[in-house]
């Protein structure tokens, strides 16, 4: 949090000793230590919450991307299904027309051959 070397801590300690006095210095130091501990826990918790939210946001984006790809695949599959049904109907009608031609050709009497 704060980058303080030994000399800075010693100066702060001497000033605190002069301002607060030797009788109350241990209690004040204890309170300051507990406040620093609470501040660190708060910062750590906040960092963890932010990281969790970022991960959740990334997951949401990934899910939306996956959903878009799935929707595109469904659309492609529906188009392909429609094309197959159309082609199958065309083949079926061509087969029926061919069968009718064969049936009509076989049911007509054969024309007599003329031998001259």
PDB file of N, CA, C and O in Angstrom, residues 27-108:
ATOM      1  N   UNK A  27      -1.652   2.061  22.632  1.00  0.00           N
ATOM      2  CA  UNK A  27      -3.063   1.987  22.234  1.00  0.00           C
ATOM      3  C   UNK A  27      -3.304   2.594  20.866  1.00  0.00           C
ATOM      4  O   UNK A  27      -4.047   2.054  20.044  1.00  0.00           O
ATOM      5  N   UNK A  28      -2.657   3.748  20.614  1.00  0.00           N
ATOM      6  CA  UNK A  28      -2.796   4.410  19.307  1.00  0.00           C
ATOM      7  C   UNK A  28      -2.180   3.539  18.210  1.00  0.00           C
ATOM      8  O   UNK A  28      -2.757   3.376  17.121  1.00  0.00           O
ATOM      9  N   UNK A  29      -1.030   2.940  18.494  1.00  0.00           N
ATOM     10  CA  UNK A  29      -0.372   2.067  17.511  1.00  0.00           C
ATOM     11  C   UNK A  29      -1.253   0.863  17.202  1.00  0.00           C
ATOM     12  O   UNK A  29      -1.366   0.430  16.045  1.00  0.00           O
ATOM     13  N   UNK A  30      -1.892   0.311  18.238  1.00  0.00           N
ATOM     14  CA  UNK A  30      -2.788  -0.824  18.040  1.00  0.00           C
ATOM     15  C   UNK A  30      -3.974  -0.444  17.158  1.00  0.00           C
ATOM     16  O   UNK A  30      -4.355  -1.184  16.236  1.00  0.00           O
ATOM     17  N   UNK A  31      -4.570   0.731  17.449  1.00  0.00           N
ATOM     18  CA  UNK A  31      -5.704   1.182  16.639  1.00  0.00           C
ATOM     19  C   UNK A  31      -5.283   1.440  15.195  1.00  0.00           C
ATOM     20  O   UNK A  31      -6.000   1.089  14.250  1.00  0.00           O
ATOM     21  N   UNK A  32      -4.132   2.055  15.003  1.00  0.00           N
ATOM     22  CA  UNK A  32      -3.639   2.321  13.649  1.00  0.00           C
ATOM     23  C   UNK A  32      -3.382   1.005  12.916  1.00  0.00           C
ATOM     24  O   UNK A  32      -3.726   0.849  11.747  1.00  0.00           O
ATOM     25  N   UNK A  33      -2.798   0.020  13.625  1.00  0.00           N
ATOM     26  CA  UNK A  33      -2.563  -1.293  13.025  1.00  0.00           C
ATOM     27  C   UNK A  33      -3.858  -1.969  12.606  1.00  0.00           C
ATOM     28  O   UNK A  33      -3.949  -2.553  11.522  1.00  0.00           O
ATOM     29  N   UNK A  34      -4.880  -1.898  13.471  1.00  0.00           N
ATOM     30  CA  UNK A  34      -6.158  -2.523  13.121  1.00  0.00           C
ATOM     31  C   UNK A  34      -6.822  -1.786  11.953  1.00  0.00           C
ATOM     32  O   UNK A  34      -7.439  -2.410  11.086  1.00  0.00           O
ATOM     33  N   UNK A  35      -6.688  -0.465  11.898  1.00  0.00           N
ATOM     34  CA  UNK A  35      -7.248   0.294  10.775  1.00  0.00           C
ATOM     35  C   UNK A  35      -6.538  -0.054   9.460  1.00  0.00           C
ATOM     36  O   UNK A  35      -7.172  -0.199   8.420  1.00  0.00           O
ATOM     37  N   UNK A  36      -5.225  -0.199   9.547  1.00  0.00           N
ATOM     38  CA  UNK A  36      -4.472  -0.588   8.345  1.00  0.00           C
ATOM     39  C   UNK A  36      -4.889  -1.997   7.904  1.00  0.00           C
ATOM     40  O   UNK A  36      -5.061  -2.261   6.712  1.00  0.00           O
ATOM     41  N   UNK A  37      -5.068  -2.905   8.859  1.00  0.00           N
ATOM     42  CA  UNK A  37      -5.530  -4.258   8.534  1.00  0.00           C
ATOM     43  C   UNK A  37      -6.894  -4.245   7.879  1.00  0.00           C
ATOM     44  O   UNK A  37      -7.143  -4.955   6.893  1.00  0.00           O
ATOM     45  N   UNK A  38      -7.827  -3.444   8.423  1.00  0.00           N
ATOM     46  CA  UNK A  38      -9.159  -3.336   7.815  1.00  0.00           C
ATOM     47  C   UNK A  38      -9.081  -2.763   6.411  1.00  0.00           C
ATOM     48  O   UNK A  38      -9.774  -3.222   5.501  1.00  0.00           O
ATOM     49  N   UNK A  39      -8.219  -1.749   6.243  1.00  0.00           N
ATOM     50  CA  UNK A  39      -8.067  -1.146   4.914  1.00  0.00           C
ATOM     51  C   UNK A  39      -7.524  -2.160   3.912  1.00  0.00           C
ATOM     52  O   UNK A  39      -8.000  -2.237   2.778  1.00  0.00           O
ATOM     53  N   UNK A  40      -6.556  -2.962   4.339  1.00  0.00           N
ATOM     54  CA  UNK A  40      -6.007  -3.993   3.446  1.00  0.00           C
ATOM     55  C   UNK A  40      -7.053  -5.038   3.094  1.00  0.00           C
ATOM     56  O   UNK A  40      -7.158  -5.469   1.944  1.00  0.00           O
ATOM     57  N   UNK A  41      -7.818  -5.490   4.094  1.00  0.00           N
ATOM     58  CA  UNK A  41      -8.882  -6.466   3.813  1.00  0.00           C
ATOM     59  C   UNK A  41      -9.919  -5.890   2.859  1.00  0.00           C
ATOM     60  O   UNK A  41     -10.401  -6.573   1.956  1.00  0.00           O
ATOM     61  N   UNK A  42     -10.265  -4.605   3.055  1.00  0.00           N
ATOM     62  CA  UNK A  42     -11.219  -3.953   2.170  1.00  0.00           C
ATOM     63  C   UNK A  42     -10.692  -3.910   0.732  1.00  0.00           C
ATOM     64  O   UNK A  42     -11.414  -4.227  -0.219  1.00  0.00           O
ATOM     65  N   UNK A  43      -9.421  -3.540   0.592  1.00  0.00           N
ATOM     66  CA  UNK A  43      -8.821  -3.472  -0.745  1.00  0.00           C
ATOM     67  C   UNK A  43      -8.778  -4.861  -1.376  1.00  0.00           C
ATOM     68  O   UNK A  43      -9.101  -5.034  -2.562  1.00  0.00           O
ATOM     69  N   UNK A  44      -8.389  -5.870  -0.596  1.00  0.00           N
ATOM     70  CA  UNK A  44      -8.341  -7.239  -1.112  1.00  0.00           C
ATOM     71  C   UNK A  44      -9.723  -7.718  -1.541  1.00  0.00           C
ATOM     72  O   UNK A  44      -9.887  -8.340  -2.602  1.00  0.00           O
ATOM     73  N   UNK A  45     -10.717  -7.440  -0.724  1.00  0.00           N
ATOM     74  CA  UNK A  45     -12.093  -7.839  -1.052  1.00  0.00           C
ATOM     75  C   UNK A  45     -12.576  -7.121  -2.310  1.00  0.00           C
ATOM     76  O   UNK A  45     -13.201  -7.732  -3.181  1.00  0.00           O
ATOM     77  N   UNK A  46     -12.267  -5.840  -2.396  1.00  0.00           N
ATOM     78  CA  UNK A  46     -12.669  -5.070  -3.575  1.00  0.00           C
ATOM     79  C   UNK A  46     -11.992  -5.605  -4.828  1.00  0.00           C
ATOM     80  O   UNK A  46     -12.623  -5.744  -5.873  1.00  0.00           O
ATOM     81  N   UNK A  47     -10.708  -5.925  -4.728  1.00  0.00           N
ATOM     82  CA  UNK A  47      -9.991  -6.507  -5.866  1.00  0.00           C
ATOM     83  C   UNK A  47     -10.640  -7.819  -6.299  1.00  0.00           C
ATOM     84  O   UNK A  47     -10.833  -8.062  -7.491  1.00  0.00           O
ATOM     85  N   UNK A  48     -10.946  -8.676  -5.327  1.00  0.00           N
ATOM     86  CA  UNK A  48     -11.562  -9.964  -5.638  1.00  0.00           C
ATOM     87  C   UNK A  48     -12.926  -9.764  -6.307  1.00  0.00           C
ATOM     88  O   UNK A  48     -13.268 -10.467  -7.275  1.00  0.00           O
ATOM     89  N   UNK A  49     -13.714  -8.805  -5.800  1.00  0.00           N
ATOM     90  CA  UNK A  49     -15.021  -8.530  -6.403  1.00  0.00           C
ATOM     91  C   UNK A  49     -14.885  -8.036  -7.837  1.00  0.00           C
ATOM     92  O   UNK A  49     -15.640  -8.449  -8.720  1.00  0.00           O
ATOM     93  N   UNK A  50     -13.924  -7.153  -8.062  1.00  0.00           N
ATOM     94  CA  UNK A  50     -13.709  -6.624  -9.413  1.00  0.00           C
ATOM     95  C   UNK A  50     -13.265  -7.738 -10.356  1.00  0.00           C
ATOM     96  O   UNK A  50     -13.770  -7.850 -11.484  1.00  0.00           O
ATOM     97  N   UNK A  51     -12.354  -8.579  -9.910  1.00  0.00           N
ATOM     98  CA  UNK A  51     -11.899  -9.694 -10.740  1.00  0.00           C
ATOM     99  C   UNK A  51     -13.049 -10.650 -11.039  1.00  0.00           C
ATOM    100  O   UNK A  51     -13.191 -11.138 -12.166  1.00  0.00           O
ATOM    101  N   UNK A  52     -13.891 -10.930 -10.045  1.00  0.00           N
ATOM    102  CA  UNK A  52     -15.046 -11.799 -10.242  1.00  0.00           C
ATOM    103  C   UNK A  52     -16.009 -11.193 -11.267  1.00  0.00           C
ATOM    104  O   UNK A  52     -16.532 -11.887 -12.141  1.00  0.00           O
ATOM    105  N   UNK A  53     -16.236  -9.894 -11.166  1.00  0.00           N
ATOM    106  CA  UNK A  53     -17.143  -9.214 -12.100  1.00  0.00           C
ATOM    107  C   UNK A  53     -16.576  -9.221 -13.518  1.00  0.00           C
ATOM    108  O   UNK A  53     -17.312  -9.420 -14.484  1.00  0.00           O
ATOM    109  N   UNK A  54     -15.262  -9.015 -13.630  1.00  0.00           N
ATOM    110  CA  UNK A  54     -14.626  -9.055 -14.950  1.00  0.00           C
ATOM    111  C   UNK A  54     -14.765 -10.445 -15.548  1.00  0.00           C
ATOM    112  O   UNK A  54     -15.093 -10.597 -16.729  1.00  0.00           O
ATOM    113  N   UNK A  55     -14.525 -11.488 -14.738  1.00  0.00           N
ATOM    114  CA  UNK A  55     -14.679 -12.857 -15.222  1.00  0.00           C
ATOM    115  C   UNK A  55     -16.115 -13.138 -15.619  1.00  0.00           C
ATOM    116  O   UNK A  55     -16.373 -13.786 -16.640  1.00  0.00           O
ATOM    117  N   UNK A  56     -17.072 -12.658 -14.838  1.00  0.00           N
ATOM    118  CA  UNK A  56     -18.485 -12.862 -15.168  1.00  0.00           C
ATOM    119  C   UNK A  56     -18.833 -12.139 -16.463  1.00  0.00           C
ATOM    120  O   UNK A  56     -19.578 -12.668 -17.301  1.00  0.00           O
ATOM    121  N   UNK A  57     -18.297 -10.950 -16.643  1.00  0.00           N
ATOM    122  CA  UNK A  57     -18.546 -10.185 -17.870  1.00  0.00           C
ATOM    123  C   UNK A  57     -17.970 -10.913 -19.078  1.00  0.00           C
ATOM    124  O   UNK A  57     -18.617 -11.005 -20.124  1.00  0.00           O
ATOM    125  N   UNK A  58     -16.766 -11.444 -18.927  1.00  0.00           N
ATOM    126  CA  UNK A  58     -16.154 -12.204 -20.025  1.00  0.00           C
ATOM    127  C   UNK A  58     -16.979 -13.443 -20.338  1.00  0.00           C
ATOM    128  O   UNK A  58     -17.163 -13.789 -21.508  1.00  0.00           O
ATOM    129  N   UNK A  59     -17.491 -14.100 -19.303  1.00  0.00           N
ATOM    130  CA  UNK A  59     -18.325 -15.281 -19.523  1.00  0.00           C
ATOM    131  C   UNK A  59     -19.616 -14.913 -20.247  1.00  0.00           C
ATOM    132  O   UNK A  59     -20.062 -15.636 -21.138  1.00  0.00           O
ATOM    133  N   UNK A  60     -20.219 -13.779 -19.861  1.00  0.00           N
ATOM    134  CA  UNK A  60     -21.433 -13.332 -20.543  1.00  0.00           C
ATOM    135  C   UNK A  60     -21.162 -13.067 -22.017  1.00  0.00           C
ATOM    136  O   UNK A  60     -21.939 -13.458 -22.882  1.00  0.00           O
ATOM    137  N   UNK A  61     -20.037 -12.407 -22.299  1.00  0.00           N
ATOM    138  CA  UNK A  61     -19.680 -12.139 -23.693  1.00  0.00           C
ATOM    139  C   UNK A  61     -19.450 -13.435 -24.457  1.00  0.00           C
ATOM    140  O   UNK A  61     -19.876 -13.571 -25.603  1.00  0.00           O
ATOM    141  N   UNK A  62     -18.790 -14.391 -23.821  1.00  0.00           N
ATOM    142  CA  UNK A  62     -18.557 -15.682 -24.456  1.00  0.00           C
ATOM    143  C   UNK A  62     -19.874 -16.397 -24.727  1.00  0.00           C
ATOM    144  O   UNK A  62     -20.085 -16.952 -25.816  1.00  0.00           O
ATOM    145  N   UNK A  63     -20.781 -16.376 -23.758  1.00  0.00           N
ATOM    146  CA  UNK A  63     -22.082 -17.012 -23.948  1.00  0.00           C
ATOM    147  C   UNK A  63     -22.875 -16.343 -25.058  1.00  0.00           C
ATOM    148  O   UNK A  63     -23.542 -17.019 -25.854  1.00  0.00           O
ATOM    149  N   UNK A  64     -22.813 -15.014 -25.131  1.00  0.00           N
ATOM    150  CA  UNK A  64     -23.525 -14.312 -26.203  1.00  0.00           C
ATOM    151  C   UNK A  64     -22.936 -14.675 -27.565  1.00  0.00           C
ATOM    152  O   UNK A  64     -23.664 -14.877 -28.534  1.00  0.00           O
ATOM    153  N   UNK A  65     -21.624 -14.784 -27.624  1.00  0.00           N
ATOM    154  CA  UNK A  65     -20.964 -15.182 -28.862  1.00  0.00           C
ATOM    155  C   UNK A  65     -21.382 -16.597 -29.264  1.00  0.00           C
ATOM    156  O   UNK A  65     -21.695 -16.858 -30.430  1.00  0.00           O
ATOM    157  N   UNK A  66     -21.400 -17.505 -28.289  1.00  0.00           N
ATOM    158  CA  UNK A  66     -21.816 -18.882 -28.556  1.00  0.00           C
ATOM    159  C   UNK A  66     -23.272 -18.932 -29.019  1.00  0.00           C
ATOM    160  O   UNK A  66     -23.616 -19.676 -29.938  1.00  0.00           O
ATOM    161  N   UNK A  67     -24.129 -18.135 -28.384  1.00  0.00           N
ATOM    162  CA  UNK A  67     -25.541 -18.100 -28.754  1.00  0.00           C
ATOM    163  C   UNK A  67     -25.706 -17.611 -30.188  1.00  0.00           C
ATOM    164  O   UNK A  67     -26.494 -18.160 -30.960  1.00  0.00           O
ATOM    165  N   UNK A  68     -24.939 -16.600 -30.565  1.00  0.00           N
ATOM    166  CA  UNK A  68     -25.002 -16.071 -31.922  1.00  0.00           C
ATOM    167  C   UNK A  68     -24.579 -17.145 -32.922  1.00  0.00           C
ATOM    168  O   UNK A  68     -25.229 -17.335 -33.953  1.00  0.00           O
ATOM    169  N   UNK A  69     -23.509 -17.862 -32.620  1.00  0.00           N
ATOM    170  CA  UNK A  69     -23.050 -18.931 -33.511  1.00  0.00           C
ATOM    171  C   UNK A  69     -24.089 -20.033 -33.620  1.00  0.00           C
ATOM    172  O   UNK A  69     -24.333 -20.568 -34.712  1.00  0.00           O
ATOM    173  N   UNK A  70     -24.722 -20.385 -32.507  1.00  0.00           N
ATOM    174  CA  UNK A  70     -25.762 -21.427 -32.527  1.00  0.00           C
ATOM    175  C   UNK A  70     -26.949 -20.967 -33.358  1.00  0.00           C
ATOM    176  O   UNK A  70     -27.504 -21.747 -34.150  1.00  0.00           O
ATOM    177  N   UNK A  71     -27.347 -19.711 -33.222  1.00  0.00           N
ATOM    178  CA  UNK A  71     -28.452 -19.188 -34.026  1.00  0.00           C
ATOM    179  C   UNK A  71     -28.117 -19.212 -35.515  1.00  0.00           C
ATOM    180  O   UNK A  71     -28.969 -19.547 -36.350  1.00  0.00           O
ATOM    181  N   UNK A  72     -26.884 -18.874 -35.863  1.00  0.00           N
ATOM    182  CA  UNK A  72     -26.453 -18.929 -37.259  1.00  0.00           C
ATOM    183  C   UNK A  72     -26.499 -20.363 -37.776  1.00  0.00           C
ATOM    184  O   UNK A  72     -26.932 -20.608 -38.906  1.00  0.00           O
ATOM    185  N   UNK A  73     -26.048 -21.324 -36.960  1.00  0.00           N
ATOM    186  CA  UNK A  73     -26.089 -22.730 -37.370  1.00  0.00           C
ATOM    187  C   UNK A  73     -27.525 -23.214 -37.541  1.00  0.00           C
ATOM    188  O   UNK A  73     -27.838 -23.954 -38.482  1.00  0.00           O
ATOM    189  N   UNK A  74     -28.420 -22.788 -36.641  1.00  0.00           N
ATOM    190  CA  UNK A  74     -29.829 -23.175 -36.777  1.00  0.00           C
ATOM    191  C   UNK A  74     -30.415 -22.627 -38.065  1.00  0.00           C
ATOM    192  O   UNK A  74     -31.154 -23.316 -38.763  1.00  0.00           O
ATOM    193  N   UNK A  75     -30.099 -21.386 -38.373  1.00  0.00           N
ATOM    194  CA  UNK A  75     -30.590 -20.778 -39.603  1.00  0.00           C
ATOM    195  C   UNK A  75     -30.059 -21.535 -40.821  1.00  0.00           C
ATOM    196  O   UNK A  75     -30.807 -21.823 -41.756  1.00  0.00           O
ATOM    197  N   UNK A  76     -28.777 -21.868 -40.783  1.00  0.00           N
ATOM    198  CA  UNK A  76     -28.186 -22.637 -41.877  1.00  0.00           C
ATOM    199  C   UNK A  76     -28.862 -23.996 -42.018  1.00  0.00           C
ATOM    200  O   UNK A  76     -29.163 -24.442 -43.125  1.00  0.00           O
ATOM    201  N   UNK A  77     -29.105 -24.655 -40.882  1.00  0.00           N
ATOM    202  CA  UNK A  77     -29.758 -25.967 -40.915  1.00  0.00           C
ATOM    203  C   UNK A  77     -31.191 -25.850 -41.449  1.00  0.00           C
ATOM    204  O   UNK A  77     -31.635 -26.699 -42.227  1.00  0.00           O
ATOM    205  N   UNK A  78     -31.917 -24.809 -41.056  1.00  0.00           N
ATOM    206  CA  UNK A  78     -33.277 -24.615 -41.561  1.00  0.00           C
ATOM    207  C   UNK A  78     -33.271 -24.371 -43.062  1.00  0.00           C
ATOM    208  O   UNK A  78     -34.112 -24.919 -43.789  1.00  0.00           O
ATOM    209  N   UNK A  79     -32.323 -23.565 -43.539  1.00  0.00           N
ATOM    210  CA  UNK A  79     -32.218 -23.315 -44.977  1.00  0.00           C
ATOM    211  C   UNK A  79     -31.899 -24.605 -45.730  1.00  0.00           C
ATOM    212  O   UNK A  79     -32.483 -24.894 -46.776  1.00  0.00           O
ATOM    213  N   UNK A  80     -30.973 -25.384 -45.183  1.00  0.00           N
ATOM    214  CA  UNK A  80     -30.599 -26.648 -45.813  1.00  0.00           C
ATOM    215  C   UNK A  80     -31.782 -27.613 -45.826  1.00  0.00           C
ATOM    216  O   UNK A  80     -32.039 -28.280 -46.836  1.00  0.00           O
ATOM    217  N   UNK A  81     -32.518 -27.674 -44.723  1.00  0.00           N
ATOM    218  CA  UNK A  81     -33.690 -28.539 -44.638  1.00  0.00           C
ATOM    219  C   UNK A  81     -34.723 -28.132 -45.687  1.00  0.00           C
ATOM    220  O   UNK A  81     -35.286 -28.987 -46.381  1.00  0.00           O
ATOM    221  N   UNK A  82     -34.951 -26.830 -45.829  1.00  0.00           N
ATOM    222  CA  UNK A  82     -35.908 -26.337 -46.821  1.00  0.00           C
ATOM    223  C   UNK A  82     -35.450 -26.709 -48.239  1.00  0.00           C
ATOM    224  O   UNK A  82     -36.258 -27.160 -49.072  1.00  0.00           O
ATOM    225  N   UNK A  83     -34.142 -26.528 -48.521  1.00  0.00           N
ATOM    226  CA  UNK A  83     -33.611 -26.881 -49.844  1.00  0.00           C
ATOM    227  C   UNK A  83     -33.766 -28.371 -50.124  1.00  0.00           C
ATOM    228  O   UNK A  83     -34.131 -28.772 -51.236  1.00  0.00           O
ATOM    229  N   UNK A  84     -33.516 -29.204 -49.138  1.00  0.00           N
ATOM    230  CA  UNK A  84     -33.650 -30.657 -49.319  1.00  0.00           C
ATOM    231  C   UNK A  84     -35.098 -31.028 -49.589  1.00  0.00           C
ATOM    232  O   UNK A  84     -35.388 -31.846 -50.481  1.00  0.00           O
ATOM    233  N   UNK A  85     -36.027 -30.438 -48.849  1.00  0.00           N
ATOM    234  CA  UNK A  85     -37.449 -30.721 -49.082  1.00  0.00           C
ATOM    235  C   UNK A  85     -37.869 -30.279 -50.479  1.00  0.00           C
ATOM    236  O   UNK A  85     -38.612 -30.994 -51.167  1.00  0.00           O
ATOM    237  N   UNK A  86     -37.380 -29.130 -50.908  1.00  0.00           N
ATOM    238  CA  UNK A  86     -37.714 -28.640 -52.251  1.00  0.00           C
ATOM    239  C   UNK A  86     -37.173 -29.583 -53.305  1.00  0.00           C
ATOM    240  O   UNK A  86     -37.895 -29.963 -54.248  1.00  0.00           O
ATOM    241  N   UNK A  87     -35.941 -29.987 -53.180  1.00  0.00           N
ATOM    242  CA  UNK A  87     -35.337 -30.905 -54.150  1.00  0.00           C
ATOM    243  C   UNK A  87     -36.027 -32.269 -54.121  1.00  0.00           C
ATOM    244  O   UNK A  87     -36.244 -32.884 -55.171  1.00  0.00           O
ATOM    245  N   UNK A  88     -36.385 -32.730 -52.933  1.00  0.00           N
ATOM    246  CA  UNK A  88     -37.078 -34.015 -52.826  1.00  0.00           C
ATOM    247  C   UNK A  88     -38.445 -33.936 -53.506  1.00  0.00           C
ATOM    248  O   UNK A  88     -38.862 -34.888 -54.195  1.00  0.00           O
ATOM    249  N   UNK A  89     -39.145 -32.837 -53.360  1.00  0.00           N
ATOM    250  CA  UNK A  89     -40.446 -32.669 -54.015  1.00  0.00           C
ATOM    251  C   UNK A  89     -40.288 -32.647 -55.528  1.00  0.00           C
ATOM    252  O   UNK A  89     -41.089 -33.247 -56.257  1.00  0.00           O
ATOM    253  N   UNK A  90     -39.253 -31.975 -56.005  1.00  0.00           N
ATOM    254  CA  UNK A  90     -38.994 -31.941 -57.439  1.00  0.00           C
ATOM    255  C   UNK A  90     -38.688 -33.335 -57.979  1.00  0.00           C
ATOM    256  O   UNK A  90     -39.200 -33.742 -59.027  1.00  0.00           O
ATOM    257  N   UNK A  91     -37.855 -34.082 -57.267  1.00  0.00           N
ATOM    258  CA  UNK A  91     -37.519 -35.448 -57.690  1.00  0.00           C
ATOM    259  C   UNK A  91     -38.767 -36.314 -57.673  1.00  0.00           C
ATOM    260  O   UNK A  91     -39.001 -37.108 -58.605  1.00  0.00           O
ATOM    261  N   UNK A  92     -39.579 -36.168 -56.644  1.00  0.00           N
ATOM    262  CA  UNK A  92     -40.799 -36.964 -56.537  1.00  0.00           C
ATOM    263  C   UNK A  92     -41.742 -36.652 -57.702  1.00  0.00           C
ATOM    264  O   UNK A  92     -42.294 -37.573 -58.309  1.00  0.00           O
ATOM    265  N   UNK A  93     -41.903 -35.383 -58.040  1.00  0.00           N
ATOM    266  CA  UNK A  93     -42.791 -35.040 -59.154  1.00  0.00           C
ATOM    267  C   UNK A  93     -42.207 -35.519 -60.479  1.00  0.00           C
ATOM    268  O   UNK A  93     -42.944 -35.964 -61.364  1.00  0.00           O
ATOM    269  N   UNK A  94     -40.882 -35.466 -60.630  1.00  0.00           N
ATOM    270  CA  UNK A  94     -40.257 -35.994 -61.855  1.00  0.00           C
ATOM    271  C   UNK A  94     -40.462 -37.495 -61.973  1.00  0.00           C
ATOM    272  O   UNK A  94     -40.743 -38.013 -63.066  1.00  0.00           O
ATOM    273  N   UNK A  95     -40.368 -38.207 -60.857  1.00  0.00           N
ATOM    274  CA  UNK A  95     -40.585 -39.661 -60.879  1.00  0.00           C
ATOM    275  C   UNK A  95     -42.035 -39.969 -61.231  1.00  0.00           C
ATOM    276  O   UNK A  95     -42.314 -40.856 -62.052  1.00  0.00           O
ATOM    277  N   UNK A  96     -42.978 -39.246 -60.661  1.00  0.00           N
ATOM    278  CA  UNK A  96     -44.396 -39.460 -60.977  1.00  0.00           C
ATOM    279  C   UNK A  96     -44.669 -39.187 -62.452  1.00  0.00           C
ATOM    280  O   UNK A  96     -45.384 -39.946 -63.115  1.00  0.00           O
ATOM    281  N   UNK A  97     -44.082 -38.097 -62.964  1.00  0.00           N
ATOM    282  CA  UNK A  97     -44.281 -37.779 -64.388  1.00  0.00           C
ATOM    283  C   UNK A  97     -43.674 -38.865 -65.260  1.00  0.00           C
ATOM    284  O   UNK A  97     -44.278 -39.273 -66.275  1.00  0.00           O
ATOM    285  N   UNK A  98     -42.525 -39.363 -64.901  1.00  0.00           N
ATOM    286  CA  UNK A  98     -41.896 -40.440 -65.664  1.00  0.00           C
ATOM    287  C   UNK A  98     -42.726 -41.709 -65.628  1.00  0.00           C
ATOM    288  O   UNK A  98     -42.883 -42.403 -66.641  1.00  0.00           O
ATOM    289  N   UNK A  99     -43.273 -42.038 -64.458  1.00  0.00           N
ATOM    290  CA  UNK A  99     -44.116 -43.233 -64.347  1.00  0.00           C
ATOM    291  C   UNK A  99     -45.400 -43.084 -65.177  1.00  0.00           C
ATOM    292  O   UNK A  99     -45.855 -44.040 -65.802  1.00  0.00           O
ATOM    293  N   UNK A 100     -45.981 -41.895 -65.186  1.00  0.00           N
ATOM    294  CA  UNK A 100     -47.179 -41.670 -65.990  1.00  0.00           C
ATOM    295  C   UNK A 100     -46.872 -41.821 -67.468  1.00  0.00           C
ATOM    296  O   UNK A 100     -47.668 -42.391 -68.215  1.00  0.00           O
ATOM    297  N   UNK A 101     -45.721 -41.330 -67.910  1.00  0.00           N
ATOM    298  CA  UNK A 101     -45.321 -41.481 -69.313  1.00  0.00           C
ATOM    299  C   UNK A 101     -45.153 -42.957 -69.663  1.00  0.00           C
ATOM    300  O   UNK A 101     -45.588 -43.405 -70.727  1.00  0.00           O
ATOM    301  N   UNK A 102     -44.501 -43.708 -68.774  1.00  0.00           N
ATOM    302  CA  UNK A 102     -44.298 -45.135 -69.025  1.00  0.00           C
ATOM    303  C   UNK A 102     -45.641 -45.852 -69.049  1.00  0.00           C
ATOM    304  O   UNK A 102     -45.907 -46.693 -69.914  1.00  0.00           O
ATOM    305  N   UNK A 103     -46.537 -45.501 -68.126  1.00  0.00           N
ATOM    306  CA  UNK A 103     -47.849 -46.135 -68.064  1.00  0.00           C
ATOM    307  C   UNK A 103     -48.669 -45.796 -69.311  1.00  0.00           C
ATOM    308  O   UNK A 103     -49.312 -46.675 -69.894  1.00  0.00           O
ATOM    309  N   UNK A 104     -48.637 -44.572 -69.725  1.00  0.00           N
ATOM    310  CA  UNK A 104     -49.372 -44.150 -70.919  1.00  0.00           C
ATOM    311  C   UNK A 104     -48.808 -44.814 -72.168  1.00  0.00           C
ATOM    312  O   UNK A 104     -49.556 -45.211 -73.066  1.00  0.00           O
ATOM    313  N   UNK A 105     -47.541 -44.970 -72.264  1.00  0.00           N
ATOM    314  CA  UNK A 105     -46.904 -45.590 -73.426  1.00  0.00           C
ATOM    315  C   UNK A 105     -47.263 -47.067 -73.486  1.00  0.00           C
ATOM    316  O   UNK A 105     -47.559 -47.593 -74.554  1.00  0.00           O
ATOM    317  N   UNK A 106     -47.287 -47.753 -72.361  1.00  0.00           N
ATOM    318  CA  UNK A 106     -47.608 -49.186 -72.331  1.00  0.00           C
ATOM    319  C   UNK A 106     -49.094 -49.436 -72.534  1.00  0.00           C
ATOM    320  O   UNK A 106     -49.475 -50.475 -73.057  1.00  0.00           O
ATOM    321  N   UNK A 107     -49.958 -48.523 -72.165  1.00  0.00           N
ATOM    322  CA  UNK A 107     -51.388 -48.753 -72.290  1.00  0.00           C
ATOM    323  C   UNK A 107     -51.909 -48.436 -73.687  1.00  0.00           C
ATOM    324  O   UNK A 107     -52.979 -48.868 -74.058  1.00  0.00           O
ATOM    325  N   UNK A 108     -51.158 -47.704 -74.497  1.00  0.00           N
ATOM    326  CA  UNK A 108     -51.593 -47.412 -75.858  1.00  0.00           C
ATOM    327  C   UNK A 108     -51.352 -48.645 -76.725  1.00  0.00           C
ATOM    328  O   UNK A 108     -50.335 -49.305 -76.600  1.00  0.00           O
TER     329      UNK A 108
END
